[in-house]
Coordinates of C-alpha atoms in Angstrom, one line a residue:
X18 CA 0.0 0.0 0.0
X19 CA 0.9 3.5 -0.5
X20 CA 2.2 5.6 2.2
X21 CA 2.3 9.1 -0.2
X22 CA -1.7 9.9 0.3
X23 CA -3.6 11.6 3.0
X24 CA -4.8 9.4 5.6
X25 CA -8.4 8.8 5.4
X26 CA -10.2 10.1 8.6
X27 CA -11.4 7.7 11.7
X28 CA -14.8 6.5 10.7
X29 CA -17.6 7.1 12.8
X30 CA -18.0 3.1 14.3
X31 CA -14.7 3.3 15.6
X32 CA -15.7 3.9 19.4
X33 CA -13.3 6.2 21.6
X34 CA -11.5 3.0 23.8
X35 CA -10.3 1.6 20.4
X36 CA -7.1 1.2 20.7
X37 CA -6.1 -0.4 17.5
X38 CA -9.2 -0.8 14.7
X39 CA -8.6 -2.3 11.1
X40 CA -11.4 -1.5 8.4
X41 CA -11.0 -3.3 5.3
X42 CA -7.8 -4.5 6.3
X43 CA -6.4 -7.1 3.6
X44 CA -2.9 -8.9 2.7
X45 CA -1.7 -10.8 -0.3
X46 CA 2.3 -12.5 -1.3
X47 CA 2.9 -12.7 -4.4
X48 CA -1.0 -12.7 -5.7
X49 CA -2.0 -15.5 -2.9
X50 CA -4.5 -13.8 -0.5
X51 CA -4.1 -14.7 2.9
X52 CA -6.2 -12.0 4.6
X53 CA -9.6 -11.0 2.5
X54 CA -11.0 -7.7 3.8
X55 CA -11.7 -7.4 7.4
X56 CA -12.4 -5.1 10.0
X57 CA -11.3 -5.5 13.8
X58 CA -11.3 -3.4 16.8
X59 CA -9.3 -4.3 19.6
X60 CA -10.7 -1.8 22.5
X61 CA -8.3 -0.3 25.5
X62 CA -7.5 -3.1 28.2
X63 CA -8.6 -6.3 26.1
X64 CA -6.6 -9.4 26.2
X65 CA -7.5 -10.8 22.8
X66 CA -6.7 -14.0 21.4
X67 CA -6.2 -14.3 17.8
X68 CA -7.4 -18.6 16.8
X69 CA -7.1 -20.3 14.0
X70 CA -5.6 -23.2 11.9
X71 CA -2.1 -23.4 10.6
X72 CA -2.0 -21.2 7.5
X73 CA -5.6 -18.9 8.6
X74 CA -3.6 -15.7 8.8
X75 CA -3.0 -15.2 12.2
X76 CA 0.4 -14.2 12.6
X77 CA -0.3 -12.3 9.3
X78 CA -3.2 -10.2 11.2
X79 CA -1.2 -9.9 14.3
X80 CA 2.3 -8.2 11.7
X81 CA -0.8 -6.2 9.8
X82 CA -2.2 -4.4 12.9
X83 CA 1.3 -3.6 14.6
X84 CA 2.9 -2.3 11.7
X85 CA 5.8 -5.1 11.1
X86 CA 3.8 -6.0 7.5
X87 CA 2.3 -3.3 5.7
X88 CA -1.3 -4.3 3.9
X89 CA -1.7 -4.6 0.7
X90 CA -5.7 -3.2 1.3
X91 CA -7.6 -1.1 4.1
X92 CA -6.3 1.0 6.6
X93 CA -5.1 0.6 10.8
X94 CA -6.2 3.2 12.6
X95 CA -3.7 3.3 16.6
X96 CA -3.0 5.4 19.5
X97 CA -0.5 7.6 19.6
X98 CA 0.4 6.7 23.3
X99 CA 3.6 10.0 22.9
X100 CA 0.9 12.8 21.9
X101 CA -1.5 14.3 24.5
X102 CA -5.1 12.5 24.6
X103 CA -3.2 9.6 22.7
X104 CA -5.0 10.2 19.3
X105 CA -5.7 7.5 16.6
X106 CA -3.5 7.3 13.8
X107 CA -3.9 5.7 10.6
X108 CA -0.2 3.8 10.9
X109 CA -0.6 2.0 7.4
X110 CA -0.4 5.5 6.1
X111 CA 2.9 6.4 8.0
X112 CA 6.6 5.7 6.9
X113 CA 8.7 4.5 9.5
X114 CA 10.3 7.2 11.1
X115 CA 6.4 8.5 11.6
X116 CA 5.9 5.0 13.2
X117 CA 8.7 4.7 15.6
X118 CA 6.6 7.1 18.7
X119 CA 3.7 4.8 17.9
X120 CA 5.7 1.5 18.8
X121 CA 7.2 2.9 21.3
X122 CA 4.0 1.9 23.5
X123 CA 4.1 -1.3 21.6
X124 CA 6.4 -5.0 22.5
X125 CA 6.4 -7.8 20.6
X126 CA 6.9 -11.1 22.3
X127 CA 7.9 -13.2 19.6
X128 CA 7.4 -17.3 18.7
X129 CA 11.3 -18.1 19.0
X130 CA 11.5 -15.2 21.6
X131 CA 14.4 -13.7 19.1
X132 CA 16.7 -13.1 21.8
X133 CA 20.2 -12.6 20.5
X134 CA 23.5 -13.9 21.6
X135 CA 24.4 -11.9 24.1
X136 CA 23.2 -12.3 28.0
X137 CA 20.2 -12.2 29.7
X138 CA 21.4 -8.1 30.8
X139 CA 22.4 -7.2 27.4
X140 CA 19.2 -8.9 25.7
X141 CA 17.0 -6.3 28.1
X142 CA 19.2 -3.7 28.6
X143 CA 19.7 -2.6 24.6
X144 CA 16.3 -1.1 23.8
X145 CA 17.2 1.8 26.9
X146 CA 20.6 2.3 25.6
X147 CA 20.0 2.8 22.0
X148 CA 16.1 4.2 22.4
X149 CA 15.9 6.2 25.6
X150 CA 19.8 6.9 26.3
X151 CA 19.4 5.8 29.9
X152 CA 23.1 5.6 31.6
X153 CA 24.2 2.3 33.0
X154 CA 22.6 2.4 37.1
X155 CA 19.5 3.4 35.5
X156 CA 19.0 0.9 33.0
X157 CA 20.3 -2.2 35.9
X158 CA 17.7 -1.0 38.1
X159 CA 15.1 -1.6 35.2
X160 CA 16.4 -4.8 34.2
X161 CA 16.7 -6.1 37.3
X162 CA 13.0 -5.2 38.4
X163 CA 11.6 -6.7 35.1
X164 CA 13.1 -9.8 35.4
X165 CA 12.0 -10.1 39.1
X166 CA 8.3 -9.1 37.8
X167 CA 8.6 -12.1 35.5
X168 CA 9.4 -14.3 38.8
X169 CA 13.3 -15.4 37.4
X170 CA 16.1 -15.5 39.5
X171 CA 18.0 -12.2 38.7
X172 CA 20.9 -13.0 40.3
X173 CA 21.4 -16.2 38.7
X174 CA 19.3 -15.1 35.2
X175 CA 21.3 -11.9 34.5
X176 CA 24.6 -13.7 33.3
X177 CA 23.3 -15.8 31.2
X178 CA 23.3 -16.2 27.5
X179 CA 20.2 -17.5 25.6
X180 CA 21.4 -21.4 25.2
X181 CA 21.9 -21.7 28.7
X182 CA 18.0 -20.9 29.2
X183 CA 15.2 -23.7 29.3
X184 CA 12.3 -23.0 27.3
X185 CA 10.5 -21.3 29.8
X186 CA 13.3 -19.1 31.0
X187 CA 13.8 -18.0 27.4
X188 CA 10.0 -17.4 27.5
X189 CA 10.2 -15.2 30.6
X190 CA 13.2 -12.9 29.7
X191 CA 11.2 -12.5 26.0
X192 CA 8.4 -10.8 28.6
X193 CA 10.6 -8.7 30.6
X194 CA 12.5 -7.6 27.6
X195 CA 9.2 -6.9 26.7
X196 CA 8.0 -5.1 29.8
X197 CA 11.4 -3.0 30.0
X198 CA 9.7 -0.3 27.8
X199 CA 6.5 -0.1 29.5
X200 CA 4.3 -0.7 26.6
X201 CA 1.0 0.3 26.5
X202 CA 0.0 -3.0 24.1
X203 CA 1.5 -6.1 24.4
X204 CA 1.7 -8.6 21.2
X205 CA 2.5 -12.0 21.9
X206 CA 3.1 -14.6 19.1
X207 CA 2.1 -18.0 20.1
X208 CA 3.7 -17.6 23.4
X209 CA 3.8 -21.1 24.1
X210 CA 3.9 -23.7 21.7
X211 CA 6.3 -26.4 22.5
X212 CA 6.3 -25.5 26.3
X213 CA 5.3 -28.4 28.7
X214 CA 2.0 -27.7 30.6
X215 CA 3.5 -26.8 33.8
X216 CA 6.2 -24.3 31.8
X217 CA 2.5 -22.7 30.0
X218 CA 0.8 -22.2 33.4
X219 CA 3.5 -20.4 34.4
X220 CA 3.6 -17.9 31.1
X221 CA -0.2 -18.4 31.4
X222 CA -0.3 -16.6 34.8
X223 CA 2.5 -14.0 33.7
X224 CA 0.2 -12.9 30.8
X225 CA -2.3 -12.3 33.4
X226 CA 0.0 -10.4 35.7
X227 CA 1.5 -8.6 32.9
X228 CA -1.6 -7.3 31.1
X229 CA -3.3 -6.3 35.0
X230 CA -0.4 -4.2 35.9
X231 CA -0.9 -0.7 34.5
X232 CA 1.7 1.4 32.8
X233 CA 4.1 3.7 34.7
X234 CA 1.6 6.7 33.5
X235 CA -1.5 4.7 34.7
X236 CA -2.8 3.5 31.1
X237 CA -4.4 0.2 30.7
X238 CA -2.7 -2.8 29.3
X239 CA -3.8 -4.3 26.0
X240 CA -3.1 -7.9 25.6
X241 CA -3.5 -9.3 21.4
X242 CA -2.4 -12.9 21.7
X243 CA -1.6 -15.4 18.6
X244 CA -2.4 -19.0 20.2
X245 CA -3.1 -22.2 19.8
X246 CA -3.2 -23.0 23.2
X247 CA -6.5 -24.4 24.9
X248 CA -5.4 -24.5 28.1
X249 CA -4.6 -20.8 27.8
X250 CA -7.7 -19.5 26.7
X251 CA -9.1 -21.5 29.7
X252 CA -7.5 -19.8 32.2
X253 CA -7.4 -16.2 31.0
X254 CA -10.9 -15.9 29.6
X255 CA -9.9 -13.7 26.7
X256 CA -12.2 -12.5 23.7
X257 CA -11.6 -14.6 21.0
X258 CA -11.4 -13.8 17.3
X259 CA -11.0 -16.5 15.0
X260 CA -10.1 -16.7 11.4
X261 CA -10.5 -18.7 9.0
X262 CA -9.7 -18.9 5.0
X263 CA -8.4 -15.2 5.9
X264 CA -11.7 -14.0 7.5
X265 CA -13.1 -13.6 10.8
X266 CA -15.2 -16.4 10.9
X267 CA -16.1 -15.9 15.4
X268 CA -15.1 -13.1 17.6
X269 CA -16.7 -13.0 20.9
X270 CA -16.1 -14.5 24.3
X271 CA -14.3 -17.4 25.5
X272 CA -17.1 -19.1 26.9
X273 CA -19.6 -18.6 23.8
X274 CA -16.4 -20.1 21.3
X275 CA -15.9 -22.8 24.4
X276 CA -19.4 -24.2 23.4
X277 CA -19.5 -23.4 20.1
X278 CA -21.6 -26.7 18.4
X279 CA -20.2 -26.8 15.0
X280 CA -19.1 -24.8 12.1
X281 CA -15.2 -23.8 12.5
X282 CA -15.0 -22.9 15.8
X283 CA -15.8 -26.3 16.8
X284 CA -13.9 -28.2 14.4
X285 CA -10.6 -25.9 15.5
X286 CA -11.4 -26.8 19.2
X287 CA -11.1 -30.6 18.6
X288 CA -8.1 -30.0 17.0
X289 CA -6.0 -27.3 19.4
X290 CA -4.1 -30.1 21.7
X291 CA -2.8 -31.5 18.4
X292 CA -1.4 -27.9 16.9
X293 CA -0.2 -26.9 20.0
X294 CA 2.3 -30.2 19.9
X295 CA 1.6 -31.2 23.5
X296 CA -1.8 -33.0 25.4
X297 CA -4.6 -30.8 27.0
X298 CA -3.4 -30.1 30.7
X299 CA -6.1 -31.0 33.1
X300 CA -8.0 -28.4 35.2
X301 CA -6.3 -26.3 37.6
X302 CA -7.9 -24.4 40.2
X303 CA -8.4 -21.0 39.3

């Protein structure tokens, strides 16, 4: 898409706690559509949960809506958490140094975390260096307190390099190096496929934590999660928007998708366990 033309102007069914809202919103490689026109509005303080089959466009969505893919049709309309009143934007008609205030309210928690070779301190510490200029005491202080929000071990953790981190340890310090810049929306990409079910209650509950602990300037967390985890939408209760074949094909709560009695929604239940690579953990209390 074009970033040379005027943005067009917020419609009128876009209601004031939007903070992110897609109209029209399409994506295509290479002539193969993977997202056909949609509209989505993710409102202040959701936790969201993006569902869907491998291949459905989730991730795809997810990339569209925060600005790391632009769409090929439509427009994203998003706060502007560094401007008084935090206007909405439309950030698929802004180039990238008119993005970067945007994402400064944004993290991205990524599938394969996409922590880099250096330690545990370096992997958390680079984003206030090289964005925000902190000196060094500053920025350990932050470090240190995000890791210990994310219940590691900072003493032992903050050494480390990212092979000599489990899975959920590397899970945990994506978070904090997440939470270091105080993001106003987090985006999580399938936070934990592959994770054994004890390793996902314990990312489970940090989601929870994360997303109920407001910002440093008192704003509501925003929580868009791409997941094919069962147990996870269990225990967090999000709203659920599912795609299929590139559309939204449910979005609503857990509990109405929970019960859904056929169509996708209850064909893409039976098969979650199964995408997720690991066995449905039973109930746990809470």
């Amino acid at each position: 898409m074009s970033r040379t033309h005027a943005p067009p102007a917020l419609p009128p069914d876009v209601p004031p706690d939007a903070e992110v809202a897609a109209r029209g919103l399409a994506k295509a490689f290479d002539g193969r559509q993977v997202l056909s026109p949609l509209d989505l509005t993710i409102r202040q303080g959701e936790i969201v949960a993006i569902v869907g089959a491998s291949g459905s466009g989730k991730t795809v969505l997810m990339q569209c809506l925060c600005g790391l893919l632009a769409a090929s049709a439509g427009t994203v309309w998003a706060r502007d958490h560094s401007r008084p009143g935090a206007p909405r934007v439309a950030i698929t008609h802004m180039g990238e140094r008119e993005l970067e205030p945007v994402r400064r309210a944004w993290s991205v928690v990524f599938q394969q975390n996409a922590l880099f070779s250096g330690s545990v301190y370096e992997n958390c510490a680079i984003w206030l260096r090289e964005n925000l200029r902190w000196d060094e005491a500053r920025i350990d202080v932050r470090v240190r307190k995000v890791l210990a929000d994310t219940g590691l071990d900072v003493k032992d953790v903050l050494p480390k390099g990212r092979d000599a981190l489990s899975g959920g340890m590397a899970k945990r310090v994506a978070v904090a190096r997440a939470l270091v810049s105080d993001p106003a929306v987090i985006w999580y990409d399938e936070p934990t496929t592959g994770l054994d079910p004890g390793s996902a209650r314990v990312i489970h509950d940090l989601i929870w934590q994360t997303h109920h602990a407001r910002t440093a300037s008192g704003v509501q967390r925003t929580s868009v999660i791409v997941t094919h985890d069962r147990d996870l939408l269990r225990r967090l209760h999000p709203r659920v928007v599912m795609l299929d074949g590139g559309t939204v094909c449910f979005d609503g709560p857990y509990e109405a998708f929970a019960h859904a009695a056929g169509g996708p929604a209850a064909a893409y239940l039976a098969e979650m366990p199964a995408l997720q690579g690991r066995p449905v953990a039973p109930p746990q209390p809470g």
